[in-house]
């Protein structure tokens, strides 16, 4: 799998399906993605291989006796669902996940190296605006990186 990058805009139809960008779809080795709740009220989309790796790491470090660990497992691992592309290249996003992310019609799909994010377009615009100052601070902390 090559790096999954780019920002794509697409619409969610009345049945909760979204046409997945061909550029991203062509980089995938299979016909299935794992979709789960993410931070910041968006959805994370993983290939089965990447999801297996991430979920194994989370479960190895999470203790059922630690309340914070239980929250992460319940909010990240438990809602994950396997979703298959249809013949038209669409993903049918489960209702519970659409509700969590507030997906309406206009959506943004972000390719972020080994995973993707699915946002409601208005929520993403709001997130970018509200996080501008934090982004500048975080970027300045990367000053050790040179080209």
PDB file of C-alpha atoms in Angstrom:
ATOM      1  CA  UNK A   1       0.000   0.000   0.000  1.00  0.00           C
ATOM      2  CA  UNK A   2       1.292   3.422  -0.934  1.00  0.00           C
ATOM      3  CA  UNK A   3       0.810   6.412   1.313  1.00  0.00           C
ATOM      4  CA  UNK A   4      -2.802   7.506   1.524  1.00  0.00           C
ATOM      5  CA  UNK A   5      -2.797  11.276   1.217  1.00  0.00           C
ATOM      6  CA  UNK A   6      -5.020  14.050  -0.042  1.00  0.00           C
ATOM      7  CA  UNK A   7      -8.203  15.929   0.768  1.00  0.00           C
ATOM      8  CA  UNK A   8     -11.305  14.906  -1.145  1.00  0.00           C
ATOM      9  CA  UNK A   9     -14.853  16.207  -1.091  1.00  0.00           C
ATOM     10  CA  UNK A  10     -17.853  14.056  -1.814  1.00  0.00           C
ATOM     11  CA  UNK A  11     -21.494  13.740  -0.884  1.00  0.00           C
ATOM     12  CA  UNK A  12     -23.271  11.207   1.251  1.00  0.00           C
ATOM     13  CA  UNK A  13     -26.428   9.942  -0.433  1.00  0.00           C
ATOM     14  CA  UNK A  14     -29.790   9.393   1.279  1.00  0.00           C
ATOM     15  CA  UNK A  15     -28.860   5.762   2.004  1.00  0.00           C
ATOM     16  CA  UNK A  16     -25.656   6.743   3.824  1.00  0.00           C
ATOM     17  CA  UNK A  17     -23.317   5.787   0.986  1.00  0.00           C
ATOM     18  CA  UNK A  18     -20.324   7.840  -0.088  1.00  0.00           C
ATOM     19  CA  UNK A  19     -18.378   7.465  -3.306  1.00  0.00           C
ATOM     20  CA  UNK A  20     -14.814   6.828  -2.295  1.00  0.00           C
ATOM     21  CA  UNK A  21     -12.113   8.693  -4.244  1.00  0.00           C
ATOM     22  CA  UNK A  22     -10.574   6.464  -6.932  1.00  0.00           C
ATOM     23  CA  UNK A  23      -7.111   7.773  -6.014  1.00  0.00           C
ATOM     24  CA  UNK A  24      -7.442   6.363  -2.497  1.00  0.00           C
ATOM     25  CA  UNK A  25      -9.350   3.243  -3.524  1.00  0.00           C
ATOM     26  CA  UNK A  26      -6.615   2.319  -6.015  1.00  0.00           C
ATOM     27  CA  UNK A  27      -4.021   2.345  -3.219  1.00  0.00           C
ATOM     28  CA  UNK A  28      -5.944  -0.226  -1.177  1.00  0.00           C
ATOM     29  CA  UNK A  29      -5.181  -3.912  -1.523  1.00  0.00           C
ATOM     30  CA  UNK A  30      -8.648  -5.152  -0.641  1.00  0.00           C
ATOM     31  CA  UNK A  31     -12.312  -4.284  -0.914  1.00  0.00           C
ATOM     32  CA  UNK A  32     -12.934  -3.642   2.800  1.00  0.00           C
ATOM     33  CA  UNK A  33     -12.244  -0.878   5.310  1.00  0.00           C
ATOM     34  CA  UNK A  34     -12.716  -0.800   9.070  1.00  0.00           C
ATOM     35  CA  UNK A  35     -14.646   2.316  10.129  1.00  0.00           C
ATOM     36  CA  UNK A  36     -14.755   3.527  13.719  1.00  0.00           C
ATOM     37  CA  UNK A  37     -15.331   6.584  15.873  1.00  0.00           C
ATOM     38  CA  UNK A  38     -12.354   8.893  16.075  1.00  0.00           C
ATOM     39  CA  UNK A  39     -11.298  11.883  18.078  1.00  0.00           C
ATOM     40  CA  UNK A  40     -12.685  15.309  17.130  1.00  0.00           C
ATOM     41  CA  UNK A  41     -16.068  13.876  15.976  1.00  0.00           C
ATOM     42  CA  UNK A  42     -14.935  12.366  12.720  1.00  0.00           C
ATOM     43  CA  UNK A  43     -14.530   8.753  11.626  1.00  0.00           C
ATOM     44  CA  UNK A  44     -11.316   6.830  11.152  1.00  0.00           C
ATOM     45  CA  UNK A  45     -11.041   4.404   8.238  1.00  0.00           C
ATOM     46  CA  UNK A  46      -8.381   1.683   8.237  1.00  0.00           C
ATOM     47  CA  UNK A  47      -7.394  -1.208   6.036  1.00  0.00           C
ATOM     48  CA  UNK A  48      -7.950  -4.501   7.881  1.00  0.00           C
ATOM     49  CA  UNK A  49      -4.186  -4.922   8.261  1.00  0.00           C
ATOM     50  CA  UNK A  50      -3.626  -1.478   9.775  1.00  0.00           C
ATOM     51  CA  UNK A  51      -6.681  -1.879  12.022  1.00  0.00           C
ATOM     52  CA  UNK A  52      -5.454  -5.251  13.266  1.00  0.00           C
ATOM     53  CA  UNK A  53      -2.113  -3.674  14.171  1.00  0.00           C
ATOM     54  CA  UNK A  54      -3.630  -0.635  15.922  1.00  0.00           C
ATOM     55  CA  UNK A  55      -6.345  -2.511  17.787  1.00  0.00           C
ATOM     56  CA  UNK A  56      -3.842  -5.147  18.958  1.00  0.00           C
ATOM     57  CA  UNK A  57      -1.578  -2.420  20.374  1.00  0.00           C
ATOM     58  CA  UNK A  58      -4.494  -0.747  22.132  1.00  0.00           C
ATOM     59  CA  UNK A  59      -5.746  -4.019  23.594  1.00  0.00           C
ATOM     60  CA  UNK A  60      -2.262  -5.084  24.716  1.00  0.00           C
ATOM     61  CA  UNK A  61      -1.815  -1.903  26.724  1.00  0.00           C
ATOM     62  CA  UNK A  62      -5.388  -1.464  27.963  1.00  0.00           C
ATOM     63  CA  UNK A  63      -6.399  -2.947  31.267  1.00  0.00           C
ATOM     64  CA  UNK A  64     -10.080  -3.656  31.930  1.00  0.00           C
ATOM     65  CA  UNK A  65      -9.397  -2.529  35.499  1.00  0.00           C
ATOM     66  CA  UNK A  66      -8.384   0.986  34.434  1.00  0.00           C
ATOM     67  CA  UNK A  67     -11.377   3.334  33.905  1.00  0.00           C
ATOM     68  CA  UNK A  68      -9.559   5.494  31.321  1.00  0.00           C
ATOM     69  CA  UNK A  69      -8.541   2.397  29.352  1.00  0.00           C
ATOM     70  CA  UNK A  70     -12.129   1.149  29.338  1.00  0.00           C
ATOM     71  CA  UNK A  71     -13.312   4.469  27.907  1.00  0.00           C
ATOM     72  CA  UNK A  72     -10.819   4.271  25.030  1.00  0.00           C
ATOM     73  CA  UNK A  73     -11.705   0.645  24.262  1.00  0.00           C
ATOM     74  CA  UNK A  74     -15.433   1.385  24.340  1.00  0.00           C
ATOM     75  CA  UNK A  75     -15.140   4.500  22.184  1.00  0.00           C
ATOM     76  CA  UNK A  76     -12.541   3.282  19.665  1.00  0.00           C
ATOM     77  CA  UNK A  77     -12.540  -0.511  19.452  1.00  0.00           C
ATOM     78  CA  UNK A  78     -16.162  -1.426  20.209  1.00  0.00           C
ATOM     79  CA  UNK A  79     -17.867   0.726  17.526  1.00  0.00           C
ATOM     80  CA  UNK A  80     -15.540  -0.427  14.721  1.00  0.00           C
ATOM     81  CA  UNK A  81     -17.336  -2.015  11.786  1.00  0.00           C
ATOM     82  CA  UNK A  82     -16.129  -3.695   8.622  1.00  0.00           C
ATOM     83  CA  UNK A  83     -17.516  -1.998   5.524  1.00  0.00           C
ATOM     84  CA  UNK A  84     -17.184  -3.338   1.995  1.00  0.00           C
ATOM     85  CA  UNK A  85     -17.048  -1.267  -1.180  1.00  0.00           C
ATOM     86  CA  UNK A  86     -19.960  -1.830  -3.541  1.00  0.00           C
ATOM     87  CA  UNK A  87     -19.486  -2.260  -7.294  1.00  0.00           C
ATOM     88  CA  UNK A  88     -19.756   1.508  -7.803  1.00  0.00           C
ATOM     89  CA  UNK A  89     -16.910   2.197  -5.342  1.00  0.00           C
ATOM     90  CA  UNK A  90     -19.159   3.436  -2.548  1.00  0.00           C
ATOM     91  CA  UNK A  91     -18.941   2.758   1.166  1.00  0.00           C
ATOM     92  CA  UNK A  92     -22.154   2.441   3.134  1.00  0.00           C
ATOM     93  CA  UNK A  93     -21.442   4.156   6.442  1.00  0.00           C
ATOM     94  CA  UNK A  94     -23.390   2.551   9.320  1.00  0.00           C
ATOM     95  CA  UNK A  95     -26.082   4.754  10.849  1.00  0.00           C
ATOM     96  CA  UNK A  96     -24.535   4.810  14.334  1.00  0.00           C
ATOM     97  CA  UNK A  97     -21.218   6.056  12.938  1.00  0.00           C
ATOM     98  CA  UNK A  98     -22.922   8.642  10.702  1.00  0.00           C
ATOM     99  CA  UNK A  99     -24.718   9.978  13.768  1.00  0.00           C
ATOM    100  CA  UNK A 100     -21.527  10.092  15.851  1.00  0.00           C
ATOM    101  CA  UNK A 101     -19.679  12.130  13.206  1.00  0.00           C
ATOM    102  CA  UNK A 102     -22.718  14.258  12.346  1.00  0.00           C
ATOM    103  CA  UNK A 103     -22.445  13.314   8.681  1.00  0.00           C
ATOM    104  CA  UNK A 104     -25.124  15.003   6.652  1.00  0.00           C
ATOM    105  CA  UNK A 105     -24.553  15.485   2.935  1.00  0.00           C
ATOM    106  CA  UNK A 106     -21.274  17.208   2.141  1.00  0.00           C
ATOM    107  CA  UNK A 107     -18.256  15.301   3.446  1.00  0.00           C
ATOM    108  CA  UNK A 108     -14.475  15.534   3.466  1.00  0.00           C
ATOM    109  CA  UNK A 109     -12.216  12.486   3.208  1.00  0.00           C
ATOM    110  CA  UNK A 110      -8.628  12.960   4.320  1.00  0.00           C
ATOM    111  CA  UNK A 111      -5.830  10.553   3.477  1.00  0.00           C
ATOM    112  CA  UNK A 112      -3.407  10.572   6.410  1.00  0.00           C
ATOM    113  CA  UNK A 113      -0.634   8.149   5.492  1.00  0.00           C
ATOM    114  CA  UNK A 114      -1.819   4.805   6.943  1.00  0.00           C
ATOM    115  CA  UNK A 115      -5.446   5.687   7.638  1.00  0.00           C
ATOM    116  CA  UNK A 116      -8.176   8.060   6.517  1.00  0.00           C
ATOM    117  CA  UNK A 117     -10.643  10.378   8.186  1.00  0.00           C
ATOM    118  CA  UNK A 118     -14.230  11.068   7.171  1.00  0.00           C
ATOM    119  CA  UNK A 119     -15.695  14.395   8.276  1.00  0.00           C
ATOM    120  CA  UNK A 120     -18.902  16.302   7.800  1.00  0.00           C
ATOM    121  CA  UNK A 121     -17.709  19.241   5.656  1.00  0.00           C
ATOM    122  CA  UNK A 122     -19.112  21.941   7.955  1.00  0.00           C
ATOM    123  CA  UNK A 123     -17.712  20.261  11.061  1.00  0.00           C
ATOM    124  CA  UNK A 124     -14.284  20.017   9.405  1.00  0.00           C
ATOM    125  CA  UNK A 125     -14.373  23.686   8.430  1.00  0.00           C
ATOM    126  CA  UNK A 126     -15.268  24.572  12.033  1.00  0.00           C
ATOM    127  CA  UNK A 127     -12.484  22.317  13.361  1.00  0.00           C
ATOM    128  CA  UNK A 128      -9.876  23.970  11.115  1.00  0.00           C
ATOM    129  CA  UNK A 129     -10.950  27.432  12.235  1.00  0.00           C
ATOM    130  CA  UNK A 130     -11.005  26.560  15.934  1.00  0.00           C
ATOM    131  CA  UNK A 131      -7.668  24.744  15.871  1.00  0.00           C
ATOM    132  CA  UNK A 132      -5.648  27.348  13.936  1.00  0.00           C
ATOM    133  CA  UNK A 133      -3.754  28.682  16.982  1.00  0.00           C
ATOM    134  CA  UNK A 134      -2.993  25.161  18.230  1.00  0.00           C
ATOM    135  CA  UNK A 135      -1.790  24.193  14.759  1.00  0.00           C
ATOM    136  CA  UNK A 136       0.669  27.073  14.681  1.00  0.00           C
ATOM    137  CA  UNK A 137       2.044  26.116  18.109  1.00  0.00           C
ATOM    138  CA  UNK A 138       2.327  22.441  17.146  1.00  0.00           C
ATOM    139  CA  UNK A 139       4.044  23.309  13.853  1.00  0.00           C
ATOM    140  CA  UNK A 140       6.600  25.464  15.665  1.00  0.00           C
ATOM    141  CA  UNK A 141       7.444  22.489  17.899  1.00  0.00           C
ATOM    142  CA  UNK A 142       8.616  20.664  14.761  1.00  0.00           C
ATOM    143  CA  UNK A 143      11.409  23.197  14.234  1.00  0.00           C
ATOM    144  CA  UNK A 144      14.003  20.435  14.527  1.00  0.00           C
ATOM    145  CA  UNK A 145      12.901  19.006  11.192  1.00  0.00           C
ATOM    146  CA  UNK A 146      14.946  20.310   8.297  1.00  0.00           C
ATOM    147  CA  UNK A 147      14.757  19.886   4.548  1.00  0.00           C
TER     148      UNK A 147
END
